[in-house]
Structures are given as structure tokens and as C-alpha cells.
Backbone as a ProteinNet text record, in pm:
[ID]
protein_1_A
[PRIMARY]
XXXXXXXXXXXXXXXXXXXXXXXXXXXXXXXXXXXXXXXXXXXXXXXXXXXXXXXXXXXXXXXXXXXXXXXXXXXXXXXXXXXXXXXXXXXXXXXXXXXXXXXXXXXXXXXXXXXXXXXXXXXXXXXXXXXXXXXXXXXXXXXXXXXXXXXXXXXXXXXXXXXXXXXXXXXXXXXXXXXXXXXXXXXXXXXXXXXXXXXXXXXXXXXXXXXXXXXXXXXXXXXXXXX
[TERTIARY]
5033.2	5003.6	5127.4	5166.2	5284.5	5249	5354.9	5336.3	5261.1	5287.4	5220.5	5071.2	5028.5	4886.4	4816.5	4885.9	4827.6	4807	4905.6	4894.4	4779.2	4765.7	4658.1	4521.9	4504.4	4377	4347	4450.7	4434.4	4384.8	4441.6	4399	4254.1	4217	4079.7	3981.6	4016.4	3931.2	3918.9	4031.4	4030.6	3944.4	3958.5	3881	3731.5	3692.1	3551.3	3499.4	3581.4	3543	3520.4	3609.7	3597.2	3470.4	3443	3322.5	3196.9	3194.3	3079.6	3064.2	3176.5	3174.4	3118.4	3159	3108.9	2958.2	2913.7	2770.5	2690	2736.9	2666.8	2663.3	2774.9	2781	2682.1	2672.5	2578	2434.3	2405.8	2270.9	2230.5	2322.3	2291.4	2282.3	2372.2	2372.3	2249.2	2195.6	2078.4	1949.3	1955.1	1837.4	1797.2	1824	1783.6	1633.7	1566.7	1422.5	1388.2	1310.1	1256.1	1113.6	1088.9	957.5	857.6	743.2	634.1	571	535.5	484.6	370.5	302	209.4	275.3	294.1	360.4	281	354.3	290.8	185.6	204.1	110.7	-30.1	-43.1	-174.9	-236.4	-158.5	-207.1	-277.3	-401.3	-482.3	-610.9	-691	-820.4	-807.7	-698.6	-681.7	-594.2	-556.6	-469.2	-326.7	-260.1	-122.9	-50.2	80.4	164.7	158.6	120.4	105	238.6	348.1	479.3	514.6	419.8	443.8	494.1	604.1	658.1	711.8	702.5	749.9	835.1	949.4	1034.7	1105.9	1136.8	1217.1	1285.9	1389.9	1467.6	1462.6	1469.3	1477.7	1584.9	1627.1	1726.9	1850.9	1903.1	2027.6	2017.1	1898	1879.9	1845.2	1832.8	1799.1	1651.3	1568.8	1428.1	1398.1	1333.6	1307.3	1162.9	1110.8	973	959.8	882.1	858.9	716.8	654	515.6	502.8	422.7	389.9	238.7	194.5	52	15.8	-90.6	-144.9	-285	-317.6	-444.5	-509.7	-637.3	-707.4	-678.3	-630.8	-602.3	-731.8	-732.1	-851.7	-892.9	-797.8	-830.8	-908.8	-901.5	-976	-1109.6	-1108.1	-1230.4	-1218	-1293.4	-1289.2	-1415.6	-1500.2	-1624.5	-1614.6	-1535.6	-1524	-1376.6	-1319.9	-1178.4	-1150.5	-1028.8	-985.1	-834.2	-783.2	-637.5	-597.7	-471	-411.2	-277.7	-252.5	-119.1	-60	66.8	138	259.6	264.4	373.2	454.3	584.3	676.8	756	766.5	831	937.9	1057.1	1168.5	1213.3	1202	1245.3	1340.6	1409.4	1501.5	1424.1	1309.8	1221.6	1086	1036.5	907.2	794.7	697.6	578.3	493.5	414.1	321.3	208.4	138.5	26.9	-83.3	-103.9	-206	-169.8	-41.8	2.1	-6.1	25.4	17.1	-126.4	-221.9	-361.5	-408.9	-366	-401.5	-345.8	-220.9	-160	-234.6	-278.2	-352.7	-483.1	-556.7	-683.9	-660.7	-557.3	-525	-492.2	-418.6	-383	-506.7	-598.4	-722.6	-801.7	-811.8	-888.3	-826.7	-694.7	-627.3	-642.5	-628.1	-642.5	-785.6	-883	-1022.9	-1051.4	-1001.1	-1023.1	-962.8	-847.1	-778.3	-842.1	-928.2	-985.1	-1137.3	-1195	-1340.8	-1417.2	-1363.4	-1429.6	-1484.9	-1610.7	-1672.9	-1683.2	-1617.1	-1617.5	-1729.3	-1804	-1906.8	-1840.6	-1814.4	-1744.4	-1825.3	-1958.2	-2042.9	-2034.9	-1978.1	-1968.3	-1843.8	-1762	-1633.6	-1650.6	-1570.6	-1571.9	-1426.7	-1388.3	-1248.5	-1235.3	-1115	-1088.8	-947.2	-921.4	-788.7	-802	-697.6	-693.8	-547.9	-526.4	-391.9	-372.5	-264.7	-237	-177.1	-168.9	-114	30.3	102.6	243.2	256.7	145.1	146.3	137	138.5	133	-10.4	-27.6	-156.9	-166.9	-277.4	-293.7	-411.7	-415.1	-531.4	-587.3	-719.1	-777.9	-894.6	-928.2	-1047.1	-1107.5	-1240	-1310.8	-1410.8	-1418.9	-1515.7	-1593.8	-1720.4	-1794.8	-1769.8	-1781.3	-1760.6	-1829.5	-1829.1	-1886.1	-1788.2	-1774.1	-1685.9	-1767	-1758.3	-1829.1	-1734	-1776.1	-1694.4	-1787.1	-1764.2	-1847.9	-1996.3	-2023.5	-2158.7	-2227.4	-2157	-2210.5	-2143.1	-2221.5	-2166.9	-2162.6	-2043.3	-2024.4	-1994.6	-2041	-2012.1	-1881	-1803.6	-1676.6	-1661.9	-1567	-1529.1	-1378.3	-1338.2	-1196.7	-1156.5	-1042.7	-985.6	-844.7	-813.7	-677.9	-632.3	-516.2	-467.6	-319.5	-280.6	-143.5	-89	43.8	111	259.7	324.4	470.1	529.4	628.4	696.3	828.9	832.9	954.1	1070.1	1040.8	1147.5	1225.6	1154.4	1221.3	1247.9	1187	1203	1129.4	1027.7	953.1	807.8	745.8	602	536.7	417.5	349.3	209.5	175.8	41.8	-14.5	-128.2	-194.7	-328.3	-359.1	-488.6	-546.8	-666.5	-733.5	-863.3	-888.5	-1008.4	-1075.5	-1207	-1280.6	-1413	-1439	-1568.4	-1666.1	-1785.1	-1878.9	-2007.9	-2019.2	-2134.6	-2088	-2179.9	-2152.5	-2274	-2297.2	-2410.7	-2392.3	-2266.8	-2238.8	-2304.2	-2309.6	-2368.8	-2502.8	-2557.2	-2689.1	-2696.4	-2583.8	-2587.6	-2656.1	-2761.4	-2841.4	-2780.7	-2691.6	-2641.2	-2507.7	-2487.3	-2357.6	-2259.9	-2133.2	-2030.4	-1919.8	-1912.4	-1816.3	-1692.7	-1677.3	-1571.1	-1433.6	-1396	-1260.7	-1247.6	-1357.8	-1355.6	-1325.9	-1389.2	-1364.1	-1219.1	-1166.8	-1027.8	-930.1	-967	-878.9	-875.5	-992.7	-995.2	-1019.6	-1046.2	-1076	-963.2	-999.4	-899.3	-956	-871.2	-913.9	-1002.6	-995	-1073.4	-1213.4	-1240.6	-1371.4	-1396.3	-1294	-1303.1	-1421.4	-1451.4	-1552.6	-1684.5	-1698.5	-1820.3	-1944.4	-1940.2	-2055.9	-2079.4	-1972.8	-1986.2	-2058.9	-2023.4	-2082.7	-2181.9	-2212.9	-2318.6	-2296.9	-2174.3	-2144.7	-2023.4	-2035.5	-1924.2	-1819.3	-1846.6	-1748.6	-1619.7	-1627	-1509	-1412.4	-1447.8	-1351.4	-1271	-1147.7	-1067.9	-920	-854	-711.8	-621.9	-676.6	-596	-617.9	-679.8	-700.5	-569.9	-572.6	-448.2	-380.9	-457.2	-396.3	-359	-436.3	-408.7	-273.7	-229.2	-105	9.6	0.4	112.6	236.7	347.9	476.1	564.2	602.1	679.7	818	854.2	989.5	1026.3
-3459.9	-3356.3	-3269.4	-3254.6	-3175.2	-3028.6	-2947.8	-2803.2	-2741.6	-2784.2	-2728.1	-2752.4	-2871.6	-2902	-2814.3	-2789.1	-2704	-2563.1	-2513.1	-2378.2	-2372.2	-2478.6	-2481.9	-2479	-2557.2	-2559.6	-2423.6	-2359.4	-2227.2	-2127.3	-2135.5	-2045.1	-2073.6	-2201.1	-2237.2	-2178.8	-2190	-2135.3	-1984.3	-1920.2	-1773.5	-1735.1	-1811.2	-1782.6	-1797.4	-1902.8	-1924	-1809.2	-1768	-1656.6	-1528.5	-1502.9	-1382.2	-1388.8	-1506.1	-1522.4	-1498.1	-1557.1	-1536.4	-1389.3	-1323.4	-1181.5	-1098	-1132	-1060.1	-1081.6	-1206.9	-1236.6	-1158.2	-1158.1	-1085.3	-936	-882.9	-739.5	-704.8	-791.2	-767.9	-772.2	-870.4	-882.5	-758.4	-709.4	-592.7	-466.5	-451.6	-329.4	-322.4	-438.6	-441.5	-453	-437.9	-456.9	-329.1	-214.2	-87.4	-68.1	-26.9	-7.9	131.3	136.9	263.6	275	376.9	393.1	449.1	384	437.7	554.7	660.4	782.3	842	936.4	1022.8	1158.6	1207	1335.5	1447.8	1545.1	1655.8	1729.6	1734.1	1811.3	1751.9	1625.1	1563.1	1573	1620.6	1632.2	1766.4	1771.5	1893.2	1862.8	1966.8	1951.5	1887.9	1921.4	1873.5	1750.9	1687.2	1569.5	1612.8	1533.8	1564.8	1436.8	1443.5	1336.3	1345.8	1239.5	1242.5	1258.4	1230	1234.6	1105.8	1012.1	882.5	782.3	721.8	618.8	503.8	386.1	265.1	186.1	139	57	-49.5	-159	-261.3	-349.3	-415.6	-507.5	-647.1	-745.5	-884.5	-957.2	-1068.5	-1152.4	-1071	-1002.7	-925.9	-817	-762.6	-652.4	-695.1	-825	-871	-850.7	-838.3	-805.2	-676.7	-582.1	-451.2	-411.6	-332	-286.5	-147.4	-61.8	73	117.6	185.1	229.8	378.2	447	587.8	600.8	704.5	727.4	870.4	881.6	1011.9	1024.6	1143.1	1162	1293.6	1304.4	1431.9	1513.8	1634.9	1724.2	1753.4	1729.6	1752.8	1899.3	1988.9	2131.1	2168.1	2080.4	2102.5	2029.5	1906.8	1826.5	1729.4	1754.3	1664	1579.8	1585.2	1508.9	1378.3	1380	1263.4	1224.5	1158.7	1121.1	1020.5	1026.9	934.1	922.9	809.1	793.2	689.7	695.9	600.2	554.8	426	375.5	313.3	341.4	284.8	209.9	81.7	-3.1	-54.9	-33.4	-82.7	-199	-306.8	-428.6	-473.3	-493.1	-541.1	-676.8	-778.3	-912.4	-966.3	-1073.1	-1133	-1178.7	-1241.6	-1285.3	-1217.8	-1152	-1084.5	-1183.3	-1135.9	-1215.8	-1217.9	-1321.4	-1326.4	-1227.6	-1189.2	-1095.5	-1155.3	-1286.6	-1352.3	-1345.2	-1369	-1363	-1220.6	-1122.5	-982.7	-944.8	-984.9	-952.7	-1023.4	-1146.5	-1221.1	-1151.7	-1106.6	-1034	-904.5	-836.2	-711.7	-735	-837.4	-868.3	-907	-984.8	-1023	-899.9	-806	-683.5	-601.2	-590	-516.3	-579.4	-710.4	-779.7	-760.8	-768.6	-750.3	-606.9	-509.9	-369.4	-340.8	-400	-380.2	-435	-553.1	-614.8	-531.5	-471.8	-392.8	-256.4	-212.2	-77.2	-76.9	-185.7	-194.9	-169.7	-220.4	-208.2	-345	-347.3	-470.2	-461.5	-552.5	-553.7	-642.7	-591.5	-669.7	-753	-879.3	-965.2	-983.9	-975.2	-991.7	-873.7	-762	-643	-643.8	-746.5	-753.1	-731.6	-640.2	-609	-600	-680.9	-685	-669.2	-634.2	-616.5	-569.9	-511.6	-457.8	-331.2	-252	-129.3	-93.7	9.1	55.3	194	211.4	339.2	439.1	562.4	669.1	639.7	570.7	540.1	419	350.3	240.8	101.6	86.7	-46.7	-99.2	-226	-291.7	-340.7	-308.9	-343.2	-436.3	-498.1	-571.9	-497.6	-487.4	-417.3	-496.2	-465.8	-520.1	-409.9	-399.6	-295.5	-361.4	-307.1	-355	-237.4	-264.2	-173.7	-217.6	-122.8	-156.8	-59.2	-93.3	-7.3	5.2	127.3	153	214.2	151.3	202.1	285.3	408	500.8	588.7	588.8	667.7	632.6	504.3	448.6	485.1	551.1	586.6	500.1	446.8	363.1	442.9	446.2	518	418.1	449.9	366.5	411.2	313.8	342.9	256.6	297	214.6	195.7	78.3	41.6	-13.4	30.6	-28.8	-78.6	-196.2	-246.4	-263.4	-209.7	-216	-252.5	-339.5	-390.2	-419.8	-414.2	-446.1	-467	-527.9	-541	-437.6	-364.8	-263.4	-320.4	-356.4	-415.4	-317.9	-188.1	-88.2	-76.7	-78.5	-65	-200.1	-305.3	-437.8	-452.6	-368.7	-370.1	-407.8	-458.6	-481.6	-369.4	-328.8	-216.5	-259.7	-225.4	-250.1	-117.8	-77.1	46.6	11.7	78.5	62.2	200.5	225	352.7	333.9	421.1	412.6	548.6	550	676.2	658.6	744.5	746.3	825	769.4	834.2	880	859.9	909.9	992.3	1073.3	1152.2	1142.9	1023.2	1001	1070.6	1095.1	1161	1298.3	1367.1	1500.6	1500.5	1379.6	1364.7	1425.1	1421	1464.6	1355.9	1388.8	1285.8	1234.7	1311.3	1276.2	1202.3	1116.7	1050.5	1150.1	1135.6	1223.5	1135.7	1137.7	1052.6	1129.8	1252.7	1339.7	1273.9	1229.8	1174	1036.1	962.5	832	848.9	949	979.4	1021.7	1101.8	1147.3	1030.7	928.9	813.2	725.7	694.1	588.9	637.9	766.6	815.3	791	773.2	759.9	811.3	823.5	881.9	788.6	658.5	562.4	542.3	598.2	578.6	434.3	370.9	229.6	203.1	300.2	277.1	349.8	405.5	480.4	391.2	275.7	186.6	125.7	93	33.6	127.5	256.1	351.4	446.3	417.8	491.3	643.1	684.8	828.5	857.4	959	998.5	1078.3	1107.5	1179.9	1100.1	970.4	886.5	895	972.3	1003.4	1123.5	1095.8	1198.3	1173	1262.4	1244.3	1262.5	1316	1341.7	1237.9	1125.6	1021.2	984.5	974.5	956.7	822.8	714.5	583.9	571.7	633.1	632.3	696.6	787.8	862.5	825.1	709.1	663.4	647.7	698.3	691.5	587.3	483.8	374.3	356.2	440.4	431.8	563.6
390.2	290.5	270.7	148.4	120	127	136.8	155.1	38.1	-84.7	-201.6	-199.9	-152.2	-145	-42.2	71.3	174.9	122.6	47.9	-9	-109.6	-191.9	-291.7	-224.5	-116.9	-45.7	17.2	68.1	128	25	-96.9	-203.8	-246.3	-246.6	-280.7	-179.7	-50.9	55.6	41.3	14.5	-3.4	-122.7	-232.1	-353	-326.8	-255.6	-221.9	-135.4	-38.2	49.9	-31.2	-124.9	-208.5	-292.8	-349.6	-430.7	-347.3	-227.2	-139	-101.7	-77.8	-41.5	-156.7	-279.9	-397.3	-412.7	-393.8	-405.8	-303.1	-177.7	-71.3	-101.5	-151	-184.7	-294.2	-396	-506.1	-455.7	-368.2	-314.2	-236	-152.4	-70.2	-154.4	-251.6	-332.8	-422.5	-460.3	-546.6	-469.6	-340	-256.8	-184.5	-247	-188.5	-206.9	-100.4	-104.8	-155.8	-263.7	-312.9	-261.7	-179.9	-117.6	-218.5	-231.2	-311.7	-236.5	-309.5	-246.2	-329.4	-268.4	-341.2	-350.8	-471.5	-491.5	-425.7	-370.8	-298.3	-380.7	-512.4	-595.1	-595.3	-554.8	-547.2	-407.5	-312.1	-174.2	-156.9	-200	-193.5	-116.3	-93.7	-26	112.2	180.5	317.2	332.8	222.6	231.4	265	349	386.5	427	421	474.1	625.2	691.4	837.2	909.1	838.4	901.7	973.1	976.7	1041	937.4	965.3	876.5	960.5	904.9	973	875.6	922.4	835.9	918.2	852.8	920.3	817	861.9	778.2	838.8	751.7	796.7	716.8	771.2	705.4	669	772.8	758.9	652.6	637.3	542.6	402	377.7	242.7	211.1	314.5	295.4	370.6	301.2	359.8	334.8	427.1	414.5	475.2	408.8	459.7	430.8	527.2	511	540.9	459.3	478.8	494.5	565.9	585.7	547.5	471.1	432.1	492.2	542.3	612.1	571	603.8	591.4	716.1	696.5	807.7	884.4	1014.9	1095.7	1096.7	1073.4	1069.4	943.2	844.8	720.4	724.8	774.4	783.1	899.6	1004.5	1119.9	1131.8	1027.6	1029.7	951.2	844.7	758.1	742.3	843	835.3	724.1	673.1	569	575.5	533.6	530.2	426.7	390.1	296.5	354.4	352.1	385.1	259	236.8	122	174.5	147.1	195.3	77.4	84	-19.1	39.3	-35.9	12.8	-85.7	-34.6	-118	-65.3	-148.1	-111.2	-217.8	-183	-278.9	-401.8	-377.9	-486.3	-466.5	-572.3	-563.9	-535.8	-457.5	-435	-562.1	-577.3	-689.5	-664.7	-770.1	-756.4	-669.3	-679	-598.2	-450.2	-418.2	-278.8	-224.3	-310.5	-267.5	-231.6	-315.5	-288.5	-162.1	-144.5	-24	100.2	92	203.7	231.9	126.3	140.9	215.4	177.5	243.5	389.8	414.9	552.6	636.4	576.6	646.8	679.8	584.4	606.7	721	721.7	825.9	963.9	971.6	1100.7	1151.9	1059.7	1099.1	1143	1073.8	1109.6	1249.1	1275.6	1405.8	1518.1	1491.8	1593.9	1616	1522.7	1531.4	1535.7	1585.8	1603.4	1473.4	1364.9	1235.8	1195.4	1160.1	1111.8	960.1	892.6	746.4	695.4	599.4	534	423.7	453.8	358.3	229.6	241.4	123.2	26.9	74.7	-10.1	-97.7	-82.6	-153.8	-304.2	-356.5	-499.9	-545.5	-642.6	-684.2	-834.8	-876.5	-1018.8	-1040.5	-1156.1	-1184.2	-1267.8	-1267.9	-1347.7	-1374.3	-1456.1	-1487.7	-1427.6	-1350.8	-1286.1	-1384.6	-1342.7	-1424.9	-1465.7	-1378.5	-1405.4	-1498.2	-1525.4	-1622.8	-1565.4	-1432.8	-1373	-1366.8	-1399.6	-1381.6	-1238.4	-1173.3	-1032.6	-1012	-894.5	-847	-726	-718.3	-604.3	-548.2	-423.5	-359.4	-273.4	-274	-200.1	-105.3	17.5	115.7	174.1	210.3	296.6	440.7	531.9	671.9	764.9	892.5	995.6	1110.2	1160.2	1273.4	1386.6	1502.7	1619.8	1703.7	1730.6	1808.7	1892.6	2023.2	2114.2	2099	2087.5	2077.8	1946	1858.6	1727.4	1622.2	1530.3	1423.5	1293.9	1233.7	1107.5	996.1	877.7	761.5	696.3	656.2	590.8	466.5	382.4	268.4	270.3	226.7	229.5	93.8	44.4	-76.3	-45.8	-94.4	-92.4	-236.1	-270.2	-408.9	-407.8	-498.5	-493.8	-632.9	-642.9	-769	-744.8	-842.7	-843.1	-937.7	-889.5	-970.8	-1019.6	-1146.8	-1202.9	-1208.7	-1219.2	-1228.6	-1098.3	-986.4	-856.4	-792.4	-847.2	-788.4	-657.4	-635.6	-510.2	-534.1	-429.6	-429.1	-349.6	-393.3	-328.9	-285.5	-161.2	-107.9	-57.1	-111.8	-68.7	-4.4	104.5	169.7	194.5	141.7	160.7	237.5	334.2	417.4	421.8	402.3	405.3	479	576.9	645.1	558.5	535.5	443.9	512.2	644.7	719.2	837.7	889.4	1010.5	1101.9	1154.2	1243.7	1378.5	1413.9	1540.8	1547.7	1432.8	1428.2	1353.9	1336	1273.4	1133.2	1060.9	921.3	838.5	768.2	700	569.8	510.8	377.7	384.4	286.2	271.4	208	245.5	189.8	129.6	-5.1	-75	-123.1	-76.1	-126.9	-118.5	-0.3	17.6	-47	-51.3	-117.7	-266.3	-326.9	-467.7	-488	-395.8	-405.4	-395.1	-318.9	-300.7	-425.7	-482.5	-585.4	-727.5	-747.5	-881.9	-981.8	-1108.2	-1214.1	-1346.2	-1445.7	-1573.6	-1655.2	-1629.3	-1706.5	-1649.9	-1532.6	-1472.1	-1431.4	-1378	-1339.2	-1246.7	-1160.4	-1057.3	-1083.7	-1202.5	-1236	-1227.5	-1290	-1288.9	-1151	-1082	-949.6	-855	-856.5	-762.2	-828.7	-955.3	-1027.1	-1022.5	-1049	-1048.5	-1136.2	-1221	-1305.5	-1228.4	-1102.7	-1021.1	-1002.8	-1027	-1007.9	-1125.7	-1227.9	-1334	-1286.9	-1246.6	-1177.9	-1202.3	-1272.8	-1304.6	-1183.4	-1074.3	-954.4	-844.8	-878.8	-778.7	-710.7	-579.2	-503	-530	-525.1	-553.8	-701.1	-786.5	-930.4	-959.6	-873.2	-896.1	-802.2	-739.1	-655.8	-743	-693.5	-764.9	-695.8	-770.7	-708.6	-769.7	-868.4	-923.2	-989.7
[MASK]
+++++++++++++++++++++++++++++++++++++++++++++++++++++++++++++++++++++++++++++++++++++++++++++++++++++++++++++++++++++++++++++++++++++++++++++++++++++++++++++++++++++++++++++++++++++++++++++++++++++++++++++++++++++++++++++++++++

């Protein structure tokens, strides 16, 4: 091999390295995770950011995930606990809406199993709606029971998911609300926090739960901000 050929091959290798470096830089720079949140102005009636967040990266940072949790302050209401988790996922290629909903249901089932919650699979109710920010979502709702201190309480769970084209992220929300207080022998159901979680301006759930109270412009999931 003559000297000129060796130099040419060296330049080719350098050029390939530079191209790969540019591609990697573009991938990383365009893969910043924007966390979906609930704006503070909607956190009323005891709702607050728990301060707990979880995040991790995979595949050298090309895939990222972050979760936030919102809860009812026990100092405001310690009889009917409720919480919402919002998970933002950034991948090289967005998941399909079907895969996102499947992942949401799997997550609900795993969390239920880990927290002594029995989900009534026959109660499954699914559909779609449009959020305040304009995204069309898919949701699924389950009834469930949680046993704690030998007392069984009824709960409701919603999983809601969508792809946000503006941020390039997928969002999975899970809301849980206890609607009974058998521990203190309260005879009535309390849907206050459940309404706060799922209410929207279109009354998506009015017919399902036979109440116009679900027409609510301040619904927490309805107002999730993802971009």
C-alpha cells in the first residue's frame, strides 16, 4: 500500500468518526425529557406535590423516564386518601397508543398486587377524551378493594395515556381514590377526590357515574401539562 492510499484511508476513518459523533450529538441533544406536570394553580382542596420523584436513563441516556406523585395532604383529609402519578417517557421511537395503554394496565396490576389491592377486572371501563391542552387520550377505569388493618375499603383507579408530539414524550397517568371509610363506619360514599381527579369540561364521565359533578374545568388529569 502506497503512502497516499494510507492517508486516504485515514481520512475516511476520521470522516466516519466525525459523522458518527455528529449523529450521537444530535440524538442526545434532541432527547431531553420534558416532565409532564399538574400546574400549582390546580392543586387545591388539599392536593399537593408529594415531593417524591423518580427518574432513570437507559441505553446511555437515549431513553429517559421520570415520575411525579401528587397526593391529598393528610392534614386536610386523612379519611379518603387519593393520589396521582404522572410518568413521562422519552424514547428514540415513540410507543404506539395501544402499547402505551397496555403498559398502563400492566403497571396498575403490578402496583395493585404490591399494595394488597384487588382489582375487579369485570369493572373495566375504557374510552378516550380530549384534554384541556388538546391531546386525545386513551383511558381505562377499574373498581377495586384495598384491605388495611382488617378493614376493606373501596377504591377507584384510572389509567390515562397519550403521546405528546410537541415534547416527543409519552405520558402515563394513574389516579387512585378511596371512596369509602369503613374504618370509621362512615355509611356514605365520598367521591370528592375522584371527581377532582377525572372531571372535565365535556362531562366525559357524567353518564358513566350518573352525576353532573364530573363536569369540572379543574379536573387534575384534564389539566396535565406535558409541553
